Coordinates of C-alpha atoms and ligand atoms in Angstrom, one line a residue:
X1 CA -8.3 22.5 14.7
X2 CA -5.4 20.6 13.2
X3 CA -3.7 22.5 10.4
X4 CA -5.0 21.7 7.0
X5 CA -2.8 19.5 5.1
X6 CA -2.3 22.1 2.2
X7 CA -0.9 24.2 4.7
X8 CA 1.7 22.4 6.1
X9 CA 5.5 23.2 5.7
X10 CA 5.9 19.8 4.6
X11 CA 3.4 19.7 1.9
X12 CA 4.4 23.0 0.6
X13 CA 7.8 21.8 0.5
X14 CA 6.4 18.9 -1.8
X15 CA 4.3 21.1 -4.1
X16 CA 7.5 23.5 -4.8
X17 CA 9.4 19.9 -5.2
X18 CA 6.7 18.7 -7.7
X19 CA 7.3 21.5 -9.7
X20 CA 11.0 20.3 -10.4
X21 CA 10.5 16.9 -10.8
X22 CA 7.1 16.1 -12.5
X23 CA 9.0 15.7 -15.9
X24 CA 11.7 13.8 -14.5
X25 CA 12.2 10.9 -16.6
X26 CA 13.1 7.2 -15.4
X27 CA 15.2 6.6 -18.1
X28 CA 17.3 9.5 -17.2
X29 CA 17.0 8.9 -13.7
X30 CA 18.4 5.5 -14.0
X31 CA 21.3 6.4 -16.5
X32 CA 22.5 9.3 -14.0
X33 CA 22.4 6.9 -11.1
X34 CA 23.5 3.2 -11.4
X35 CA 22.8 1.9 -7.9
X36 CA 19.1 3.5 -8.0
X37 CA 17.7 -0.1 -8.5
X38 CA 19.2 -1.2 -5.4
X39 CA 19.1 1.7 -3.2
X40 CA 15.3 2.4 -3.4
X41 CA 14.2 -0.5 -2.0
X42 CA 13.2 -2.0 1.3
X43 CA 12.7 -5.2 3.0
X44 CA 10.6 -6.4 5.9
X45 CA 8.4 -9.3 7.4
X46 CA 10.0 -11.5 4.4
X47 CA 8.5 -8.8 1.5
X48 CA 11.1 -7.0 -0.8
X49 CA 9.7 -3.7 -2.2
X50 CA 11.4 -2.0 -5.3
X51 CA 10.3 1.6 -5.3
X52 CA 13.0 2.6 -7.8
X53 CA 10.7 2.6 -10.6
X54 CA 8.7 5.5 -9.6
X55 CA 8.8 9.2 -10.6
X56 CA 10.7 9.8 -7.4
X57 CA 14.3 11.1 -6.3
X58 CA 15.9 10.5 -3.1
X59 CA 14.8 14.3 -2.4
X60 CA 10.9 13.1 -2.8
X61 CA 11.3 10.4 -0.6
X62 CA 13.0 12.5 2.2
X63 CA 10.1 15.2 1.7
X64 CA 7.4 12.5 2.0
X65 CA 8.9 11.3 4.9
X66 CA 8.8 14.5 6.5
X67 CA 5.1 14.8 5.6
X68 CA 4.3 11.6 7.4
X69 CA 6.3 12.9 10.5
X70 CA 4.5 16.4 10.4
X71 CA 1.0 14.8 9.8
X72 CA 2.1 12.6 12.9
X73 CA 1.9 9.2 11.2
X74 CA 4.0 7.5 14.0
X75 CA 2.2 8.8 16.6
X76 CA -1.4 7.8 15.1
X77 CA -0.1 4.6 14.4
X78 CA 1.2 3.9 18.2
X79 CA -2.1 5.2 19.4
X80 CA -3.6 2.5 17.2
X81 CA -1.4 -0.1 18.8
X82 CA -2.3 1.0 22.3
X83 CA -6.0 0.5 21.6
X84 CA -6.8 4.2 21.6
X85 CA -10.2 5.2 20.1
X86 CA -8.7 6.5 16.8
X87 CA -12.3 5.7 15.0
X88 CA -13.4 8.9 16.3
X89 CA -16.8 8.9 14.6
X90 CA -17.7 5.6 16.1
X91 CA -15.8 6.2 19.1
X92 CA -14.1 2.6 18.8
X93 CA -10.3 1.6 19.0
X94 CA -9.1 -0.1 15.9
X95 CA -7.3 -3.2 17.0
X96 CA -7.4 -5.5 14.1
X97 CA -3.5 -5.8 15.0
X98 CA -4.6 -7.6 18.5
X99 CA -6.3 -10.4 16.3
X100 CA -2.9 -11.9 15.3
X101 CA -0.8 -10.6 18.7
X102 CA 0.6 -13.7 20.0
X103 CA -0.5 -15.0 23.4
X104 CA 0.9 -12.8 26.3
X105 CA 1.2 -9.6 24.4
X106 CA -1.1 -7.0 26.4
X107 CA -3.1 -4.7 24.5
X108 CA -6.1 -2.9 26.2
X109 CA -9.3 -1.3 25.3
X110 CA -10.8 0.7 28.3
X111 CA -8.0 -1.0 30.7
X112 CA -9.1 -4.6 29.8
X113 CA -6.5 -6.7 28.0
X114 CA -8.4 -8.2 24.8
X115 CA -5.5 -10.5 23.6
X116 CA -6.8 -13.4 26.1
X117 CA -10.0 -13.2 24.6
X118 CA -8.8 -13.2 20.8
X119 CA -7.2 -16.6 21.9
X120 CA -10.0 -17.8 23.6
X121 CA -11.8 -17.7 20.4
X122 CA -9.2 -18.9 18.3
X123 CA -8.7 -22.2 20.4
X124 CA -12.3 -22.6 19.6
X125 CA -12.5 -22.0 16.2
X126 CA -9.4 -24.6 16.1
X127 CA -11.2 -27.2 17.9
X128 CA -14.4 -26.8 15.9
X129 CA -12.2 -26.7 12.6
X130 CA -10.4 -30.0 13.7
X131 CA -13.8 -31.6 14.4
X132 CA -15.2 -30.8 11.1
X133 CA -12.3 -31.8 9.2
X134 CA -11.5 -34.9 11.0
X135 CA -15.2 -36.0 10.8
X136 CA -16.0 -35.5 14.3
X137 CA -18.9 -33.0 13.8
X138 CA -21.3 -34.5 11.5
X139 CA -24.5 -33.4 10.0
X140 CA -28.0 -33.7 11.4
X141 CA -28.0 -37.4 9.7
X142 CA -24.8 -38.4 10.7
X143 CA -22.9 -37.8 7.6
X144 CA -19.6 -36.1 7.3
X145 CA -19.5 -32.2 6.1
X146 CA -18.1 -31.8 2.9
X147 CA -19.1 -28.6 1.9
X148 CA -19.0 -25.0 3.9
X149 CA -21.2 -22.1 2.6
X150 CA -20.2 -19.0 4.1
X151 CA -22.9 -16.6 3.7
X152 CA -21.7 -12.9 4.3
X153 CA -21.1 -9.8 2.1
X154 CA -18.4 -6.9 2.0
X155 CA -15.7 -7.6 4.8
X156 CA -17.6 -10.9 6.0
X157 CA -17.2 -12.3 2.9
X158 CA -14.1 -10.7 0.4
X159 CA -11.4 -11.6 2.6
X160 CA -12.5 -15.4 3.2
X161 CA -13.2 -15.8 -0.6
X162 CA -9.7 -14.3 -1.6
X163 CA -7.6 -16.2 0.9
X164 CA -9.8 -19.6 -0.1
X165 CA -8.5 -19.0 -3.7
X166 CA -5.3 -17.7 -2.9
X167 CA -4.4 -20.6 -0.6
X168 CA -5.7 -23.1 -2.8
X169 CA -2.4 -25.4 -2.2
X170 CA -3.3 -25.4 1.5
X171 CA -6.8 -26.6 1.4
X172 CA -8.3 -29.8 2.5
X173 CA -9.6 -31.2 -0.8
X174 CA -12.2 -33.2 1.1
X175 CA -13.7 -29.8 2.2
X176 CA -15.0 -27.6 -0.5
X177 CA -15.8 -23.7 0.4
X178 CA -18.7 -21.8 -1.4
X179 CA -19.6 -18.3 -1.0
X180 CA -23.1 -16.5 -1.1
X181 CA -22.9 -12.7 -0.6
X182 CA -25.2 -11.1 -3.1
X183 CA -28.8 -10.7 -2.4
X184 CA -29.7 -11.7 -5.7
X185 CA -31.1 -15.1 -5.4
X186 CA -28.9 -16.4 -8.1
X187 CA -26.3 -16.3 -6.0
X188 CA -27.6 -18.5 -3.5
X189 CA -29.1 -20.7 -6.3
X190 CA -25.6 -21.2 -8.1
X191 CA -23.8 -21.5 -4.8
X192 CA -25.9 -24.7 -3.4
X193 CA -26.3 -26.4 -7.0
X194 CA -25.5 -30.0 -6.6
X195 CA -25.2 -29.9 -2.7
X196 CA -26.1 -32.5 -0.4
X197 CA -28.0 -30.7 2.2
X198 CA -26.9 -33.6 4.6
X199 CA -23.2 -32.7 4.2
X200 CA -23.4 -29.0 4.2
X201 CA -22.7 -26.4 6.8
X202 CA -23.7 -22.7 6.6
X203 CA -21.5 -20.2 8.3
X204 CA -23.5 -17.0 8.8
X205 CA -20.8 -14.5 8.8
X206 CA -21.8 -10.9 10.0
X207 CA -20.3 -8.5 12.2
X208 CA -23.8 -6.8 12.9
X209 CA -25.8 -10.0 12.3
X210 CA -28.6 -7.2 10.5
X211 CA -27.2 -6.8 7.0
X212 CA -30.0 -7.1 4.5
X213 CA -28.2 -9.2 2.1
X214 CA -26.8 -11.7 4.6
X215 CA -29.9 -12.0 6.8
X216 CA -31.8 -12.7 3.4
X217 CA -29.3 -15.4 2.5
X218 CA -29.2 -16.9 6.0
X219 CA -33.3 -17.3 5.8
X220 CA -33.5 -18.7 2.7
X221 CA -30.4 -21.1 3.6
X222 CA -32.5 -22.1 6.5
X223 CA -35.7 -22.9 4.2
X224 CA -33.5 -24.7 1.9
X225 CA -31.8 -27.1 4.5
X226 CA -34.9 -27.6 6.5
X227 CA -36.9 -28.1 3.2
X228 CA -34.5 -30.8 2.1
X229 CA -33.9 -32.4 5.4
X230 CA -37.5 -32.0 6.7
X231 CA -36.3 -31.4 10.3
X232 CA -36.2 -28.1 12.0
X233 CA -33.7 -29.4 14.6
X234 CA -31.4 -30.2 11.9
X235 CA -30.3 -26.3 11.8
X236 CA -28.1 -27.2 15.2
X237 CA -25.8 -29.2 13.0
X238 CA -25.7 -27.2 9.7
X239 CA -25.6 -23.7 11.0
X240 CA -23.0 -21.7 12.7
X241 CA -22.4 -18.1 13.3
X242 CA -19.7 -15.5 13.2
X243 CA -20.6 -12.0 14.8
X244 CA -20.4 -9.4 17.5
X245 CA -23.9 -9.6 18.2
X246 CA -25.2 -12.6 20.2
X247 CA -28.9 -11.8 20.8
X248 CA -29.4 -11.4 17.0
X249 CA -27.6 -14.7 16.4
X250 CA -29.9 -16.4 19.2
X251 CA -33.1 -14.7 17.7
X252 CA -32.2 -16.2 14.4
X253 CA -32.2 -19.8 15.8
X254 CA -28.5 -20.6 16.0
X255 CA -27.2 -21.9 19.5
X256 CA -24.9 -19.5 20.7
X257 CA -22.5 -22.2 21.7
X258 CA -21.9 -22.5 18.0
X259 CA -21.4 -18.8 17.6
X260 CA -17.6 -17.2 17.1
X261 CA -17.4 -13.9 18.2
X262 CA -15.2 -10.9 17.6
X263 CA -15.5 -7.3 18.8
X264 CA -16.4 -3.9 17.8
X265 CA -13.1 -2.8 17.8
X266 CA -12.8 -5.0 14.7
X267 CA -13.7 -3.0 11.4
X268 CA -15.5 -5.4 8.8
X269 CA -12.7 -4.9 5.9
X270 CA -10.2 -5.6 8.7
X271 CA -11.6 -9.0 9.8
X272 CA -10.6 -11.6 7.7
X273 CA -8.2 -12.6 10.5
X274 CA -10.8 -12.5 13.2
X275 CA -13.3 -15.6 13.5
X276 CA -14.6 -14.2 10.2
X277 CA -11.7 -16.4 8.9
X278 CA -13.6 -19.4 10.1
X279 CA -14.1 -21.0 6.8
X280 CA -10.4 -20.2 6.1
X281 CA -9.4 -22.3 8.9
X282 CA -11.8 -25.1 8.1
X283 CA -10.3 -25.2 4.5
X284 CA -6.8 -24.8 5.4
X285 CA -6.4 -26.3 8.9
X286 CA -5.6 -24.5 12.5
X287 CA -1.5 -24.7 11.8
X288 CA -1.8 -22.9 8.3
X289 CA -4.4 -20.6 9.8
X290 CA -1.8 -19.8 12.8
X291 CA 1.0 -19.4 10.1
X292 CA -1.4 -16.7 8.2
X293 CA -1.7 -15.1 11.5
X294 CA 1.9 -14.7 11.8
X295 CA 2.7 -13.3 8.8
X296 CA 0.0 -10.6 9.5
X297 CA 1.9 -10.3 12.9
X298 CA 5.4 -10.0 11.3
X299 CA 4.2 -7.1 9.0
X300 CA 2.7 -5.3 12.3
X301 CA 5.7 -5.6 14.0
X302 CA 7.7 -4.2 11.0
X303 CA 5.2 -1.3 10.7
X304 CA 5.4 -0.6 14.3
X305 CA 9.2 -0.9 14.7
X306 CA 10.9 -0.1 11.5
X307 CA 12.0 3.6 10.7
X308 CA 9.9 5.3 8.1
X309 CA 12.6 5.0 5.8
X310 CA 12.7 1.6 5.5
X311 CA 9.0 1.0 6.6
X312 CA 7.1 -0.8 3.8
X313 CA 3.7 0.2 4.5
X314 CA 4.7 3.9 5.2
X315 CA 6.6 3.9 1.9
X316 CA 3.7 2.6 -0.1
X317 CA 1.1 4.8 1.6
X318 CA 3.2 7.7 0.9
X319 CA 4.0 6.7 -2.7
X320 CA 0.4 6.7 -3.1
X321 CA -0.3 10.1 -1.4
X322 CA 2.6 11.5 -4.2
X323 CA 0.8 9.9 -7.1
X324 CA -3.0 11.0 -5.6
X325 CA -2.2 14.2 -4.7
X326 CA 0.4 16.0 -7.0
X327 CA 0.3 13.9 -10.1
X328 CA -3.5 14.1 -9.6
X329 CA -4.0 10.5 -10.5
X330 CA -7.4 8.6 -10.0
X331 CA -6.7 5.1 -10.1
X332 CA -4.2 2.8 -8.8
X333 CA -3.6 -0.9 -10.3
X334 CA -2.9 -3.7 -8.3
X335 CA -1.5 -6.8 -10.5
X336 CA -0.6 -9.8 -8.7
X337 CA 1.5 -12.4 -10.8
X338 CA -0.1 -15.1 -9.5
X339 CA -3.5 -16.7 -10.9
X340 CA -4.6 -17.5 -7.0
X341 CA -4.5 -14.1 -6.3
X342 CA -7.2 -13.3 -8.6
X343 CA -9.7 -11.9 -5.8
X344 CA -6.8 -9.8 -4.0
X345 CA -7.7 -6.5 -6.0
X346 CA -11.5 -7.1 -5.1
X347 CA -10.5 -7.4 -1.5
X348 CA -8.0 -4.6 -1.5
X349 CA -11.0 -2.2 -3.2
X350 CA -13.1 -2.6 -0.2
X351 CA -10.1 -2.3 2.2
X352 CA -8.7 1.0 0.5
X353 CA -11.7 2.4 -0.9
X354 CA -14.4 1.7 2.1
X355 CA -11.5 3.1 4.3
X356 CA -10.3 6.4 2.4
X357 CA -13.2 7.2 0.3
X358 CA -13.7 10.2 2.9
X359 CA -14.3 13.9 2.1
X360 CA -14.3 15.2 5.8
X361 CA -11.0 15.6 7.9
X362 CA -11.0 14.3 11.4
X363 CA -12.0 18.3 12.4
X364 CA -15.2 17.7 10.5
X365 CA -14.1 19.9 8.1
X366 CA -14.4 19.1 4.1
X367 CA -11.0 18.4 2.7
X368 CA -9.2 20.8 0.1
X369 CA -7.5 17.9 -1.2
X370 CA -8.1 14.5 -2.8
X371 CA -8.1 11.4 -0.7
X372 CA -8.5 7.9 -1.7
X373 CA -7.9 6.7 -5.2
X374 CA -9.9 4.3 -6.9
X375 CA -8.3 0.6 -6.7
X376 CA -8.6 -2.1 -9.4
X377 CA -6.6 -5.0 -11.1
X378 CA -6.4 -8.2 -12.4
X379 CA -3.7 -10.8 -12.2
X380 CA -1.0 -10.9 -14.8
X381 CA -0.4 -12.0 -17.2
X382 CA -4.3 -12.0 -18.0
X383 CA -4.2 -8.1 -17.8
X384 CA -1.5 -7.7 -20.1
X385 CA -3.8 -8.9 -23.1
X386 CA -7.0 -6.6 -22.1
X387 CA -6.1 -3.5 -20.5
X388 CA -2.3 -3.0 -20.3
X389 CA -2.6 -1.1 -23.6
X390 CA -4.2 1.9 -21.9
X391 CA -1.3 1.8 -19.1
X392 CA 1.2 1.8 -21.7
X393 CA 0.2 4.2 -24.6
X394 CA -2.9 6.0 -23.1
X395 CA -3.2 9.4 -21.8
X396 CA -3.4 8.6 -18.1
X397 CA -1.2 8.1 -15.5
X398 CA -1.7 4.9 -13.6
X399 CA 0.8 3.7 -11.1
X400 CA 0.6 -0.1 -10.5
X401 CA 1.8 -2.5 -7.8
X402 CA 3.0 -5.7 -9.5
X403 CA 3.1 -8.4 -6.7
X404 CA 5.1 -11.5 -7.5
X405 CA 6.5 -14.7 -6.2
X406 CA 10.1 -16.1 -6.3
X407 CA 8.9 -19.9 -6.2
X408 CA 6.2 -21.3 -8.1
X409 CA 3.1 -23.1 -6.2
X410 CA 2.7 -25.0 -9.6
X411 CA 5.0 -28.1 -10.1
X412 CA 5.8 -26.6 -13.4
X413 CA 8.7 -24.5 -12.9
X414 CA 9.1 -23.4 -16.4
X415 CA 5.9 -22.0 -16.6
X416 CA 6.8 -19.9 -13.5
X417 CA 9.9 -18.6 -15.3
X418 CA 7.6 -17.6 -18.2
X419 CA 5.3 -15.9 -15.7
X420 CA 7.7 -14.1 -13.9
X421 CA 9.6 -13.1 -17.1
X422 CA 6.2 -11.2 -18.0
X423 CA 6.4 -9.6 -14.5
X424 CA 9.8 -8.2 -15.0
X425 CA 9.3 -7.1 -18.5
X426 CA 6.0 -5.2 -17.8
X427 CA 7.6 -3.0 -15.3
X428 CA 10.8 -2.7 -17.4
X429 CA 8.3 -1.9 -20.4
X430 CA 6.1 0.8 -18.6
X431 CA 9.3 2.5 -16.9
X432 CA 11.2 2.8 -19.8
X433 CA 9.3 2.3 -23.0
X434 CA 10.7 2.8 -26.5
X435 CA 12.0 5.7 -28.2
X436 CA 11.1 6.6 -31.8
X437 CA 14.6 6.1 -32.8
X438 CA 14.6 2.7 -31.3
X439 CA 11.3 1.6 -32.9
X440 CA 12.9 3.0 -36.5
X441 CA 16.3 1.0 -35.8
X442 CA 14.3 -1.9 -35.5
X443 CA 13.1 -1.4 -39.3
X444 CA 9.8 -0.4 -38.5
X445 CA 8.4 1.1 -41.6
X446 CA 7.7 5.0 -41.3
X447 CA 3.7 4.9 -41.5
X448 CA 3.6 2.5 -38.5
X449 CA 6.6 3.9 -36.6
X450 CA 4.8 6.8 -34.3
X451 CA 2.2 4.2 -33.2
X452 CA 5.0 1.8 -31.8
X453 CA 6.6 4.5 -29.6
X454 CA 6.0 3.9 -25.9
X455 CA 6.6 6.9 -23.8
X456 CA 7.9 4.9 -20.7
X457 CA 8.0 6.9 -17.5
X458 CA 4.8 4.8 -16.1
X459 CA 5.7 4.1 -12.5
X460 CA 5.3 0.6 -10.6
X461 CA 6.1 -0.7 -7.1
X462 CA 7.4 -4.4 -7.3
X463 CA 6.3 -6.5 -4.4
X464 CA 8.3 -9.6 -4.3
X465 CA 7.7 -12.5 -1.8
X466 CA 9.2 -16.2 -1.6
X467 CA 6.2 -17.9 -2.0
X468 CA 2.6 -17.6 -1.9
X469 CA 2.1 -19.4 1.6
X470 CA -0.2 -18.6 4.2
X471 CA 2.5 -16.6 6.0
X472 CA 3.1 -14.5 2.9
X473 CA -0.4 -13.7 2.3
X474 CA -0.6 -12.5 6.0
X475 CA 2.0 -10.3 5.5
X476 CA 1.0 -9.0 1.9
X477 CA -2.6 -8.2 3.6
X478 CA -1.3 -6.2 6.5
X479 CA 1.1 -4.3 4.2
X480 CA -2.0 -3.1 2.4
X481 CA -3.9 -2.4 5.6
X482 CA -1.0 -0.4 7.2
X483 CA -0.6 1.4 3.8
X484 CA -4.2 2.6 3.9
X485 CA -3.4 3.7 7.6
X486 CA -0.6 5.9 6.5
X487 CA -2.6 7.3 3.7
X488 CA -5.6 8.2 6.2
X489 CA -3.3 9.8 8.6
X490 CA -1.7 12.0 6.0
X491 CA -4.9 12.8 5.1
X492 CA -6.2 13.0 8.5
X493 CA -9.7 11.4 7.8
X494 CA -11.1 8.6 9.7
X495 CA -10.1 5.4 7.9
X496 CA -12.5 3.2 10.1
X497 CA -16.0 4.5 9.5
X498 CA -18.4 3.9 6.6
X499 CA -21.2 6.4 6.7
X500 CA -21.3 6.6 3.0
X501 CA -22.8 3.3 2.7
X502 CA -25.8 4.3 5.1
X503 CA -28.0 6.2 2.9
X504 CA -28.5 3.6 -0.2
X505 CA -29.4 1.1 2.4
X506 CA -32.1 3.3 4.1
X507 CA -33.5 4.2 0.7
X508 CA -33.7 0.6 -0.2
X509 CA -35.6 -0.5 2.6
X510 CA -38.1 2.2 1.7
X511 CA -38.3 1.1 -1.7
X512 CA -39.0 -2.8 -1.1
X513 CA -42.6 -2.4 -0.1
X514 CA -43.5 -0.3 -3.2
X515 CA -42.2 -2.6 -5.5
X516 CA -45.0 -4.9 -4.7
X517 CA -47.7 -2.4 -4.1
X518 CA -50.5 -1.9 -6.6
X519 CA -49.3 -0.7 -9.7
X520 CA -50.9 3.0 -9.4
X521 CA -50.0 3.2 -5.5
X522 CA -48.6 6.6 -4.9
X523 CA -45.0 6.9 -4.8
X524 CA -43.1 10.0 -3.1
X525 CA -39.6 9.8 -4.9
X526 CA -38.3 12.2 -7.5
X527 CA -39.7 12.0 -11.2
X528 CA -37.3 9.7 -12.1
X529 CA -37.3 7.2 -9.4
X530 CA -41.0 7.4 -9.5
X531 CA -41.1 6.4 -13.0
X532 CA -38.7 3.5 -12.9
X533 CA -40.3 2.1 -10.2
X534 CA -43.8 2.3 -12.0
X535 CA -42.1 0.8 -15.2
X536 CA -40.4 -2.0 -12.8
X537 CA -44.2 -2.7 -11.1
X538 CA -46.1 -2.8 -14.7
X539 CA -43.1 -5.1 -16.1
X540 CA -43.2 -7.8 -13.3
X541 CA -47.0 -7.7 -13.5
Ligands
F6P1 O1 -22.3 -1.8 4.1 C1 -20.9 -2.0 4.4 C2 -20.6 -2.7 5.6 O2 -20.9 -2.5 6.8 C3 -19.0 -3.3 5.4 O3 -18.4 -2.3 6.1 C4 -19.3 -4.8 6.3 O4 -18.0 -5.3 5.9 C5 -20.6 -5.2 5.5 O5 -21.5 -3.9 5.5 C6 -21.1 -6.3 6.0 O6 -21.5 -6.0 7.5 P1 -21.7 -7.2 8.4 O7 -20.4 -8.0 8.6 O8 -22.0 -6.4 9.5 O9 -23.0 -8.1 7.8

């Protein structure tokens, strides 16, 4: 059995250190050290991280790095890259890094190099995408495909939708993407509204090909299409599948020649760069898709080789541990200053919370410390006009990552200056606030002065990239993947399973037939669930 985190030397040193620095103020830290803003930064894979506006000293960083070393973060990272089965509860390798490894790299699972298979699928995806994009692949009636509908949920949806929005500038305008994830029929109806079935291609994206929501929506889509085109054989030209489960794909009626595979060593939430990215590739084209993969790979290489002191994902992960476990913060905000990254926080919610929302360590013991924080966020500047008030003046400590880009996507450079002025200003305001003296010096009346004081000392990370390109998006996603990894390694949890989502699925299956049974049919749940189901039955009758 490994040593409990809280018993390690590094942890105890951090606890003692925390008592000394917990009240340290960013104003003072910056006033006493003119180089802080230059020194507490790191760069890698074309991303720049300024972590100087955190409630840390150089000693904090040194101790956090000691913690990472004592917990074997580097050894665990190397084990992941070697294809070892570090997902111990499912006895699986964790090799999303192989999805973006250049051809010729050797990464083995059970003695077999997986990189050639990855590239074989990528090549098939490229050929298919080109064919759809250039009109070589037509629908059943000979019409060109104009809309692609991705049906999938969780990891088979959030990444593709996030990327579609993020890479708006790189899309083929002649090919629209829509997404169906929710089992709520309204989702399918809204997504297919106004579509011509003859020009629509469905991608059924599901690692397992058994997920209730996806399989239900896939069935509805099949009925919709056959209903509109009046011919079962139309399915062949309007349905493709992305899955690890060939048998289920065949049973559903999709020709496995039109199936794009991936492997059990790719976790759902780590799969947007596997064949699950087919919709992304269709939209932005194979070359841009490969640039996205190159961005992922650049960050993988940085994570794998840079010393922890300058390692962006390691630093980001350790800072999360610092706030989560010592300041006992509950949440972490992620605010992209890019309207096109609107879905990035939602993507990160699954990545982080499904990975690190765990209560048992690798030895099966209940942890005695906090694990994964709650992740949330909205793009800036929108957030500034809704919830930022609480971050600035509320009673809770909410560390935030602010993500910005130097170059605009929009043609309006002035608007980009306005956006970025807000980006820099928010971090400044959060860190340094405004004292009572400063408020009074502005001529604020006494009755109002205390309300206008901003304590400051609110931590932020600034993540700066050149431009929101496919490459940059890849580096950003991989940055967070490896930050999540670092956190999980420190907490010694399995960041790659998701047993917590199972019970709800099982209970729902039991309830499904009960909802259409007779009003007085017996129920065997607790009194609350029984009463609710009876009320629902009565209401729908
Ligand atoms: O319910 C959670 C989950 O298993 C996620 O981990 C996964 O991304 C999602 O469901 C979808 O699963 P699948 O791709 O197998 O349909």
